[in-house]
Amino acid sequence: MFRSLLKSTTLRTGTQRAQLLQRLPAITAHQLIARRLITDRAKSIIDDAVKDNDMVVFMKGTPDEPMCGFSRAVIQILQMHGVDQIVGVDCLQDPEIREGIKEYTDWPTIPQVYIKGEFVGGCDVMVQMHQSGELHELLVKEKILSEEPDQEK
């Protein structure tokens, strides 16, 4: 109601408009961002990719041609661990997916890695897990990689 009055010609003076604006609830940029909603289409595409693949990377570019350094780093880390089949979803091809994936997990950055339907993290998390050895353990545990055979003595 108040917003339509602001646009009408009945409030001609700046003072009248300012008084009316003071009665409107203040909305911060953070509140506006928090109110974004993932579209049904984007949610469906993301759900399907996460559920249908043992591991999927939502990234900029493709596993064969990453289009940003962070996406490239994630792919290289996975390849270093011996992951041959990497399913990637190119977020640059669809703005709904690019924004929707951030809402889907409440994680602000791309790339995002999912293993067996669970969000693992972005590039920073993948680097930390790689350095600590946790990533290899997770990949073996979730059967993305087979366990290494014992060395014969």
Tab-separated table of N, CA and C in Angstrom:
chain	number	residue	atom	x	y	z
A	1	MET	N	0.814	-1.182	0.000
A	1	MET	CA	0.000	0.000	0.000
A	1	MET	C	0.861	1.250	0.000
A	2	PHE	N	1.830	1.321	0.931
A	2	PHE	CA	2.670	2.509	1.012
A	2	PHE	C	3.501	2.693	-0.253
A	3	ARG	N	3.991	1.590	-0.811
A	3	ARG	CA	4.830	1.693	-1.996
A	3	ARG	C	4.042	2.238	-3.191
A	4	SER	N	2.781	1.850	-3.293
A	4	SER	CA	1.983	2.388	-4.406
A	4	SER	C	1.730	3.882	-4.209
A	5	LEU	N	1.566	4.303	-2.968
A	5	LEU	CA	1.390	5.731	-2.703
A	5	LEU	C	2.628	6.517	-3.073
A	6	LEU	N	3.789	5.927	-2.841
A	6	LEU	CA	5.032	6.613	-3.176
A	6	LEU	C	5.125	6.908	-4.664
A	7	LYS	N	4.585	6.011	-5.451
A	7	LYS	CA	4.654	6.174	-6.896
A	7	LYS	C	3.557	7.099	-7.418
A	8	SER	N	2.543	7.320	-6.627
A	8	SER	CA	1.424	8.137	-7.113
A	8	SER	C	1.807	9.607	-7.143
A	9	THR	N	1.041	10.343	-7.870
A	9	THR	CA	1.294	11.786	-7.998
A	9	THR	C	0.685	12.574	-6.852
A	10	THR	N	-0.040	11.910	-5.957
A	10	THR	CA	-0.661	12.649	-4.859
A	10	THR	C	0.372	13.099	-3.838
A	11	LEU	N	1.495	12.411	-3.766
A	11	LEU	CA	2.564	12.834	-2.856
A	11	LEU	C	3.581	13.616	-3.669
A	12	ARG	N	3.386	14.902	-3.725
A	12	ARG	CA	4.191	15.710	-4.633
A	12	ARG	C	5.458	16.254	-4.002
A	13	THR	N	5.491	16.406	-2.727
A	13	THR	CA	6.669	17.021	-2.125
A	13	THR	C	7.625	15.956	-1.607
A	14	GLY	N	8.892	16.311	-1.593
A	14	GLY	CA	9.909	15.406	-1.068
A	14	GLY	C	9.691	15.119	0.407
A	15	THR	N	9.179	16.096	1.150
A	15	THR	CA	8.924	15.917	2.571
A	15	THR	C	7.854	14.860	2.792
A	16	GLN	N	6.779	14.919	2.013
A	16	GLN	CA	5.712	13.922	2.145
A	16	GLN	C	6.260	12.520	1.852
A	17	ARG	N	7.060	12.410	0.815
A	17	ARG	CA	7.628	11.102	0.465
A	17	ARG	C	8.563	10.612	1.575
A	18	ALA	N	9.387	11.502	2.110
A	18	ALA	CA	10.331	11.125	3.166
A	18	ALA	C	9.580	10.660	4.416
A	19	GLN	N	8.498	11.336	4.763
A	19	GLN	CA	7.719	10.930	5.924
A	19	GLN	C	7.124	9.538	5.733
A	20	LEU	N	6.637	9.286	4.555
A	20	LEU	CA	6.055	7.981	4.272
A	20	LEU	C	7.126	6.890	4.293
A	21	LEU	N	8.294	7.186	3.749
A	21	LEU	CA	9.386	6.211	3.742
A	21	LEU	C	9.812	5.828	5.158
A	22	GLN	N	9.733	6.776	6.077
A	22	GLN	CA	10.104	6.494	7.457
A	22	GLN	C	9.167	5.457	8.088
A	23	ARG	N	7.949	5.363	7.615
A	23	ARG	CA	6.994	4.408	8.160
A	23	ARG	C	7.181	3.002	7.583
A	24	LEU	N	7.903	2.911	6.466
A	24	LEU	CA	8.145	1.595	5.867
A	24	LEU	C	9.216	0.859	6.662
A	25	PRO	N	9.080	-0.441	6.792
A	25	PRO	CA	10.124	-1.173	7.497
A	25	PRO	C	11.427	-1.111	6.705
A	26	ALA	N	12.512	-0.951	7.428
A	26	ALA	CA	13.817	-0.892	6.779
A	26	ALA	C	14.206	-2.302	6.331
A	27	ILE	N	14.630	-2.401	5.099
A	27	ILE	CA	15.065	-3.688	4.569
A	27	ILE	C	16.533	-3.545	4.196
A	28	THR	N	17.362	-4.336	4.830
A	28	THR	CA	18.790	-4.261	4.545
A	28	THR	C	19.123	-5.130	3.338
A	29	ALA	N	20.295	-4.892	2.778
A	29	ALA	CA	20.747	-5.701	1.642
A	29	ALA	C	20.835	-7.169	2.043
A	30	HIS	N	21.289	-7.443	3.259
A	30	HIS	CA	21.383	-8.828	3.731
A	30	HIS	C	20.009	-9.500	3.737
A	31	GLN	N	18.980	-8.778	4.157
A	31	GLN	CA	17.638	-9.347	4.171
A	31	GLN	C	17.159	-9.642	2.759
A	32	LEU	N	17.476	-8.765	1.828
A	32	LEU	CA	17.079	-9.007	0.446
A	32	LEU	C	17.784	-10.241	-0.108
A	33	ILE	N	19.057	-10.372	0.192
A	33	ILE	CA	19.808	-11.541	-0.281
A	33	ILE	C	19.244	-12.805	0.350
A	34	ALA	N	18.929	-12.737	1.630
A	34	ALA	CA	18.409	-13.905	2.333
A	34	ALA	C	17.047	-14.332	1.796
A	35	ARG	N	16.346	-13.435	1.142
A	35	ARG	CA	15.012	-13.743	0.627
A	35	ARG	C	15.036	-14.380	-0.765
A	36	ARG	N	16.220	-14.485	-1.372
A	36	ARG	CA	16.293	-15.139	-2.676
A	36	ARG	C	15.827	-16.573	-2.515
A	37	LEU	N	15.141	-17.062	-3.491
A	37	LEU	CA	14.679	-18.439	-3.451
A	37	LEU	C	15.162	-19.158	-4.692
A	38	ILE	N	15.533	-20.394	-4.519
A	38	ILE	CA	15.941	-21.215	-5.641
A	38	ILE	C	14.698	-21.561	-6.459
A	39	THR	N	14.799	-21.512	-7.766
A	39	THR	CA	13.640	-21.839	-8.599
A	39	THR	C	13.394	-23.348	-8.554
A	40	ASP	N	12.157	-23.732	-8.814
A	40	ASP	CA	11.828	-25.163	-8.843
A	40	ASP	C	12.644	-25.890	-9.898
A	41	ARG	N	12.815	-25.244	-11.040
A	41	ARG	CA	13.589	-25.851	-12.126
A	41	ARG	C	15.038	-26.096	-11.705
A	42	ALA	N	15.668	-25.075	-11.115
A	42	ALA	CA	17.058	-25.212	-10.679
A	42	ALA	C	17.180	-26.272	-9.592
A	43	LYS	N	16.249	-26.269	-8.652
A	43	LYS	CA	16.291	-27.262	-7.569
A	43	LYS	C	16.169	-28.674	-8.129
A	44	SER	N	15.302	-28.858	-9.100
A	44	SER	CA	15.115	-30.172	-9.711
A	44	SER	C	16.383	-30.637	-10.428
A	45	ILE	N	17.008	-29.742	-11.179
A	45	ILE	CA	18.237	-30.088	-11.895
A	45	ILE	C	19.351	-30.431	-10.909
A	46	ILE	N	19.492	-29.631	-9.867
A	46	ILE	CA	20.536	-29.862	-8.867
A	46	ILE	C	20.267	-31.165	-8.117
A	47	ASP	N	19.016	-31.356	-7.677
A	47	ASP	CA	18.646	-32.605	-6.992
A	47	ASP	C	19.000	-33.821	-7.834
A	48	ASP	N	18.624	-33.786	-9.106
A	48	ASP	CA	18.891	-34.918	-9.992
A	48	ASP	C	20.389	-35.176	-10.134
A	49	ALA	N	21.168	-34.121	-10.315
A	49	ALA	CA	22.614	-34.284	-10.471
A	49	ALA	C	23.240	-34.862	-9.207
A	50	VAL	N	22.803	-34.387	-8.050
A	50	VAL	CA	23.359	-34.846	-6.781
A	50	VAL	C	22.951	-36.296	-6.498
A	51	LYS	N	21.700	-36.635	-6.778
A	51	LYS	CA	21.193	-37.981	-6.484
A	51	LYS	C	21.646	-39.029	-7.499
A	52	ASP	N	21.795	-38.628	-8.753
A	52	ASP	CA	22.097	-39.584	-9.820
A	52	ASP	C	23.583	-39.894	-9.979
A	53	ASN	N	24.443	-39.183	-9.265
A	53	ASN	CA	25.886	-39.363	-9.426
A	53	ASN	C	26.549	-39.594	-8.070
A	54	ASP	N	27.465	-40.540	-8.025
A	54	ASP	CA	28.205	-40.777	-6.782
A	54	ASP	C	28.996	-39.547	-6.378
A	55	MET	N	29.521	-38.842	-7.370
A	55	MET	CA	30.242	-37.612	-7.102
A	55	MET	C	29.946	-36.631	-8.228
A	56	VAL	N	29.663	-35.393	-7.875
A	56	VAL	CA	29.406	-34.352	-8.873
A	56	VAL	C	30.038	-33.056	-8.390
A	57	VAL	N	30.592	-32.313	-9.351
A	57	VAL	CA	31.202	-31.021	-9.056
A	57	VAL	C	30.435	-29.950	-9.823
A	58	PHE	N	29.831	-29.033	-9.100
A	58	PHE	CA	29.215	-27.862	-9.714
A	58	PHE	C	30.341	-26.844	-9.842
A	59	MET	N	30.641	-26.475	-11.075
A	59	MET	CA	31.859	-25.725	-11.327
A	59	MET	C	31.670	-24.721	-12.456
A	60	LYS	N	32.670	-23.907	-12.646
A	60	LYS	CA	32.711	-23.001	-13.797
A	60	LYS	C	33.523	-23.708	-14.864
A	61	GLY	N	32.850	-24.081	-15.941
A	61	GLY	CA	33.489	-24.850	-16.991
A	61	GLY	C	33.176	-26.328	-16.827
A	62	THR	N	34.008	-27.144	-17.450
A	62	THR	CA	33.828	-28.598	-17.395
A	62	THR	C	35.089	-29.224	-16.825
A	63	PRO	N	35.030	-30.491	-16.408
A	63	PRO	CA	36.253	-31.131	-15.914
A	63	PRO	C	37.393	-31.110	-16.936
A	64	ASP	N	37.061	-31.198	-18.214
A	64	ASP	CA	38.088	-31.136	-19.255
A	64	ASP	C	38.579	-29.717	-19.530
A	65	GLU	N	37.713	-28.736	-19.278
A	65	GLU	CA	38.073	-27.337	-19.516
A	65	GLU	C	37.525	-26.427	-18.409
A	66	PRO	N	38.155	-26.476	-17.225
A	66	PRO	CA	37.715	-25.580	-16.145
A	66	PRO	C	37.926	-24.123	-16.562
A	67	MET	N	36.981	-23.275	-16.166
A	67	MET	CA	37.028	-21.876	-16.569
A	67	MET	C	37.422	-20.931	-15.436
A	68	CYS	N	37.843	-21.485	-14.302
A	68	CYS	CA	38.370	-20.631	-13.234
A	68	CYS	C	39.397	-21.441	-12.443
A	69	GLY	N	40.266	-20.748	-11.775
A	69	GLY	CA	41.344	-21.396	-11.037
A	69	GLY	C	40.857	-22.295	-9.914
A	70	PHE	N	39.784	-21.914	-9.244
A	70	PHE	CA	39.274	-22.722	-8.141
A	70	PHE	C	38.680	-24.030	-8.658
A	71	SER	N	37.934	-23.941	-9.758
A	71	SER	CA	37.384	-25.159	-10.359
A	71	SER	C	38.522	-26.054	-10.850
A	72	ARG	N	39.532	-25.460	-11.457
A	72	ARG	CA	40.682	-26.227	-11.936
A	72	ARG	C	41.384	-26.932	-10.766
A	73	ALA	N	41.541	-26.220	-9.653
A	73	ALA	CA	42.211	-26.802	-8.485
A	73	ALA	C	41.450	-28.024	-7.970
A	74	VAL	N	40.120	-27.932	-7.889
A	74	VAL	CA	39.313	-29.056	-7.407
A	74	VAL	C	39.469	-30.253	-8.337
A	75	ILE	N	39.413	-30.026	-9.635
A	75	ILE	CA	39.559	-31.112	-10.604
A	75	ILE	C	40.947	-31.737	-10.489
A	76	GLN	N	41.972	-30.916	-10.361
A	76	GLN	CA	43.335	-31.444	-10.237
A	76	GLN	C	43.508	-32.265	-8.966
A	77	ILE	N	42.918	-31.814	-7.876
A	77	ILE	CA	42.999	-32.572	-6.619
A	77	ILE	C	42.345	-33.941	-6.791
A	78	LEU	N	41.160	-33.959	-7.377
A	78	LEU	CA	40.465	-35.237	-7.587
A	78	LEU	C	41.270	-36.151	-8.511
A	79	GLN	N	41.855	-35.588	-9.556
A	79	GLN	CA	42.668	-36.386	-10.472
A	79	GLN	C	43.921	-36.916	-9.785
A	80	MET	N	44.517	-36.122	-8.907
A	80	MET	CA	45.693	-36.573	-8.156
A	80	MET	C	45.366	-37.783	-7.288
A	81	HIS	N	44.122	-37.855	-6.841
A	81	HIS	CA	43.692	-38.986	-6.015
A	81	HIS	C	43.265	-40.181	-6.863
A	82	GLY	N	43.290	-40.015	-8.165
A	82	GLY	CA	42.959	-41.128	-9.046
A	82	GLY	C	41.507	-41.210	-9.460
A	83	VAL	N	40.756	-40.143	-9.252
A	83	VAL	CA	39.363	-40.128	-9.694
A	83	VAL	C	39.366	-39.871	-11.198
A	84	ASP	N	38.935	-40.879	-11.948
A	84	ASP	CA	38.960	-40.778	-13.408
A	84	ASP	C	37.681	-40.184	-13.972
A	85	GLN	N	36.559	-40.606	-13.449
A	85	GLN	CA	35.261	-40.164	-13.962
A	85	GLN	C	34.724	-39.053	-13.064
A	86	ILE	N	34.860	-37.826	-13.537
A	86	ILE	CA	34.365	-36.680	-12.771
A	86	ILE	C	33.171	-36.105	-13.516
A	87	VAL	N	32.032	-36.110	-12.852
A	87	VAL	CA	30.838	-35.499	-13.430
A	87	VAL	C	30.835	-34.034	-13.015
A	88	GLY	N	30.777	-33.165	-13.996
A	88	GLY	CA	30.753	-31.740	-13.722
A	88	GLY	C	29.494	-31.102	-14.269
A	89	VAL	N	28.980	-30.124	-13.550
A	89	VAL	CA	27.857	-29.322	-14.019
A	89	VAL	C	28.402	-27.910	-14.219
A	90	ASP	N	28.370	-27.443	-15.455
A	90	ASP	CA	28.906	-26.130	-15.796
A	90	ASP	C	27.899	-25.050	-15.405
A	91	CYS	N	28.181	-24.366	-14.319
A	91	CYS	CA	27.280	-23.334	-13.811
A	91	CYS	C	27.269	-22.080	-14.686
A	92	LEU	N	28.269	-21.936	-15.541
A	92	LEU	CA	28.299	-20.771	-16.419
A	92	LEU	C	27.262	-20.865	-17.526
A	93	GLN	N	26.776	-22.058	-17.788
A	93	GLN	CA	25.815	-22.260	-18.877
A	93	GLN	C	24.384	-21.898	-18.484
A	94	ASP	N	24.115	-21.776	-17.188
A	94	ASP	CA	22.746	-21.538	-16.748
A	94	ASP	C	22.745	-20.655	-15.492
A	95	PRO	N	22.328	-19.400	-15.621
A	95	PRO	CA	22.318	-18.491	-14.470
A	95	PRO	C	21.479	-19.003	-13.299
A	96	GLU	N	20.391	-19.730	-13.583
A	96	GLU	CA	19.564	-20.275	-12.496
A	96	GLU	C	20.350	-21.294	-11.672
A	97	ILE	N	21.124	-22.118	-12.343
A	97	ILE	CA	21.936	-23.109	-11.638
A	97	ILE	C	23.064	-22.407	-10.889
A	98	ARG	N	23.662	-21.430	-11.531
A	98	ARG	CA	24.778	-20.698	-10.910
A	98	ARG	C	24.353	-20.065	-9.590
A	99	GLU	N	23.189	-19.459	-9.551
A	99	GLU	CA	22.704	-18.856	-8.305
A	99	GLU	C	22.024	-19.895	-7.413
A	100	GLY	N	21.330	-20.826	-8.037
A	100	GLY	CA	20.586	-21.823	-7.270
A	100	GLY	C	21.464	-22.729	-6.441
A	101	ILE	N	22.642	-23.082	-6.967
A	101	ILE	CA	23.519	-23.982	-6.220
A	101	ILE	C	23.998	-23.326	-4.929
A	102	LYS	N	24.124	-22.020	-4.942
A	102	LYS	CA	24.537	-21.290	-3.737
A	102	LYS	C	23.441	-21.339	-2.673
A	103	GLU	N	22.196	-21.281	-3.121
A	103	GLU	CA	21.060	-21.374	-2.203
A	103	GLU	C	20.856	-22.807	-1.712
A	104	TYR	N	21.097	-23.743	-2.589
A	104	TYR	CA	20.861	-25.162	-2.301
A	104	TYR	C	21.610	-25.603	-1.049
A	105	THR	N	22.845	-25.115	-0.892
A	105	THR	CA	23.653	-25.517	0.254
A	105	THR	C	23.959	-24.382	1.208
A	106	ASP	N	23.507	-23.185	0.863
A	106	ASP	CA	23.855	-22.008	1.646
A	106	ASP	C	25.377	-21.845	1.694
A	107	TRP	N	26.018	-22.109	0.565
A	107	TRP	CA	27.470	-21.964	0.412
A	107	TRP	C	27.677	-20.934	-0.689
A	108	PRO	N	28.419	-19.857	-0.428
A	108	PRO	CA	28.419	-18.717	-1.359
A	108	PRO	C	29.286	-18.850	-2.607
A	109	THR	N	30.081	-19.894	-2.698
A	109	THR	CA	31.030	-19.941	-3.805
A	109	THR	C	30.894	-21.197	-4.664
A	110	ILE	N	31.455	-21.108	-5.849
A	110	ILE	CA	31.558	-22.216	-6.786
A	110	ILE	C	33.050	-22.401	-7.002
A	111	PRO	N	33.547	-23.624	-7.013
A	111	PRO	CA	32.899	-24.917	-7.180
A	111	PRO	C	32.347	-25.464	-5.867
A	112	GLN	N	31.452	-26.451	-6.033
A	112	GLN	CA	30.892	-27.188	-4.909
A	112	GLN	C	30.945	-28.673	-5.254
A	113	VAL	N	31.418	-29.467	-4.301
A	113	VAL	CA	31.589	-30.899	-4.515
A	113	VAL	C	30.592	-31.665	-3.646
A	114	TYR	N	29.932	-32.651	-4.274
A	114	TYR	CA	28.989	-33.529	-3.582
A	114	TYR	C	29.457	-34.961	-3.773
A	115	ILE	N	29.476	-35.710	-2.692
A	115	ILE	CA	29.812	-37.124	-2.761
A	115	ILE	C	28.685	-37.909	-2.104
A	116	LYS	N	28.122	-38.846	-2.860
A	116	LYS	CA	27.010	-39.689	-2.410
A	116	LYS	C	25.877	-38.853	-1.816
A	117	GLY	N	25.554	-37.767	-2.505
A	117	GLY	CA	24.431	-36.937	-2.109
A	117	GLY	C	24.711	-35.942	-1.003
A	118	GLU	N	25.925	-35.931	-0.482
A	118	GLU	CA	26.269	-35.022	0.621
A	118	GLU	C	27.214	-33.929	0.129
A	119	PHE	N	26.946	-32.712	0.559
A	119	PHE	CA	27.818	-31.594	0.224
A	119	PHE	C	29.117	-31.732	1.004
A	120	VAL	N	30.244	-31.721	0.285
A	120	VAL	CA	31.558	-31.834	0.917
A	120	VAL	C	32.137	-30.450	1.164
A	121	GLY	N	32.106	-29.592	0.154
A	121	GLY	CA	32.639	-28.254	0.324
A	121	GLY	C	33.087	-27.673	-0.995
A	122	GLY	N	33.758	-26.546	-0.881
A	122	GLY	CA	34.295	-25.867	-2.049
A	122	GLY	C	35.780	-26.114	-2.169
A	123	CYS	N	36.445	-25.271	-2.906
A	123	CYS	CA	37.864	-25.438	-3.175
A	123	CYS	C	38.691	-25.430	-1.890
A	124	ASP	N	38.415	-24.483	-1.016
A	124	ASP	CA	39.199	-24.389	0.225
A	124	ASP	C	39.084	-25.652	1.074
A	125	VAL	N	37.896	-26.194	1.164
A	125	VAL	CA	37.671	-27.419	1.941
A	125	VAL	C	38.375	-28.599	1.272
A	126	MET	N	38.285	-28.663	-0.045
A	126	MET	CA	38.934	-29.754	-0.770
A	126	MET	C	40.453	-29.707	-0.591
A	127	VAL	N	41.028	-28.524	-0.623
A	127	VAL	CA	42.477	-28.380	-0.418
A	127	VAL	C	42.848	-28.851	0.984
A	128	GLN	N	42.094	-28.432	1.989
A	128	GLN	CA	42.375	-28.841	3.366
A	128	GLN	C	42.240	-30.348	3.537
A	129	MET	N	41.184	-30.917	2.972
A	129	MET	CA	40.983	-32.366	3.087
A	129	MET	C	42.079	-33.130	2.353
A	130	HIS	N	42.521	-32.611	1.233
A	130	HIS	CA	43.618	-33.237	0.488
A	130	HIS	C	44.886	-33.218	1.328
A	131	GLN	N	45.207	-32.078	1.905
A	131	GLN	CA	46.436	-31.931	2.692
A	131	GLN	C	46.429	-32.786	3.952
A	132	SER	N	45.269	-32.966	4.558
A	132	SER	CA	45.184	-33.733	5.805
A	132	SER	C	45.044	-35.240	5.575
A	133	GLY	N	44.730	-35.637	4.339
A	133	GLY	CA	44.504	-37.048	4.045
A	133	GLY	C	43.045	-37.461	4.171
A	134	GLU	N	42.208	-36.556	4.642
A	134	GLU	CA	40.787	-36.872	4.820
A	134	GLU	C	40.080	-37.142	3.501
A	135	LEU	N	40.511	-36.468	2.447
A	135	LEU	CA	39.844	-36.636	1.162
A	135	LEU	C	40.031	-38.061	0.649
A	136	HIS	N	41.247	-38.565	0.730
A	136	HIS	CA	41.497	-39.933	0.269
A	136	HIS	C	40.647	-40.920	1.075
A	137	GLU	N	40.603	-40.723	2.390
A	137	GLU	CA	39.795	-41.599	3.253
A	137	GLU	C	38.325	-41.556	2.853
A	138	LEU	N	37.820	-40.375	2.576
A	138	LEU	CA	36.417	-40.227	2.185
A	138	LEU	C	36.154	-40.898	0.839
A	139	LEU	N	37.050	-40.690	-0.103
A	139	LEU	CA	36.873	-41.291	-1.429
A	139	LEU	C	36.880	-42.812	-1.362
A	140	VAL	N	37.712	-43.375	-0.496
A	140	VAL	CA	37.748	-44.835	-0.321
A	140	VAL	C	36.493	-45.297	0.419
A	141	LYS	N	36.151	-44.595	1.497
A	141	LYS	CA	34.977	-44.964	2.296
A	141	LYS	C	33.707	-44.977	1.458
A	142	GLU	N	33.566	-43.990	0.582
A	142	GLU	CA	32.357	-43.871	-0.240
A	142	GLU	C	32.469	-44.639	-1.558
A	143	LYS	N	33.560	-45.389	-1.698
A	143	LYS	CA	33.786	-46.263	-2.856
A	143	LYS	C	33.884	-45.499	-4.184
A	144	ILE	N	34.350	-44.266	-4.085
A	144	ILE	CA	34.688	-43.520	-5.289
A	144	ILE	C	36.021	-44.074	-5.805
A	145	LEU	N	36.885	-44.419	-4.862
A	145	LEU	CA	38.153	-45.100	-5.148
A	145	LEU	C	38.123	-46.457	-4.470
A	146	SER	N	38.786	-47.426	-5.080
A	146	SER	CA	38.899	-48.717	-4.408
A	146	SER	C	40.062	-48.632	-3.418
A	147	GLU	N	39.983	-49.458	-2.380
A	147	GLU	CA	41.066	-49.471	-1.401
A	147	GLU	C	42.344	-49.959	-2.070
A	148	GLU	N	43.444	-49.372	-1.635
A	148	GLU	CA	44.722	-49.788	-2.195
A	148	GLU	C	45.066	-51.179	-1.669
A	149	PRO	N	45.493	-52.082	-2.539
A	149	PRO	CA	45.892	-53.402	-2.061
A	149	PRO	C	47.133	-53.296	-1.181
A	150	ASP	N	47.219	-54.212	-0.209
A	150	ASP	CA	48.377	-54.223	0.672
A	150	ASP	C	49.626	-54.524	-0.146
A	151	GLN	N	50.699	-53.849	0.198
A	151	GLN	CA	51.974	-54.079	-0.474
A	151	GLN	C	52.528	-55.426	-0.023
A	152	GLU	N	53.029	-56.239	-0.955
A	152	GLU	CA	53.635	-57.504	-0.605
A	152	GLU	C	55.015	-57.228	-0.018
A	153	LYS	N	55.340	-57.960	1.050
A	153	LYS	CA	56.626	-57.730	1.708
A	153	LYS	C	57.643	-58.708	1.235
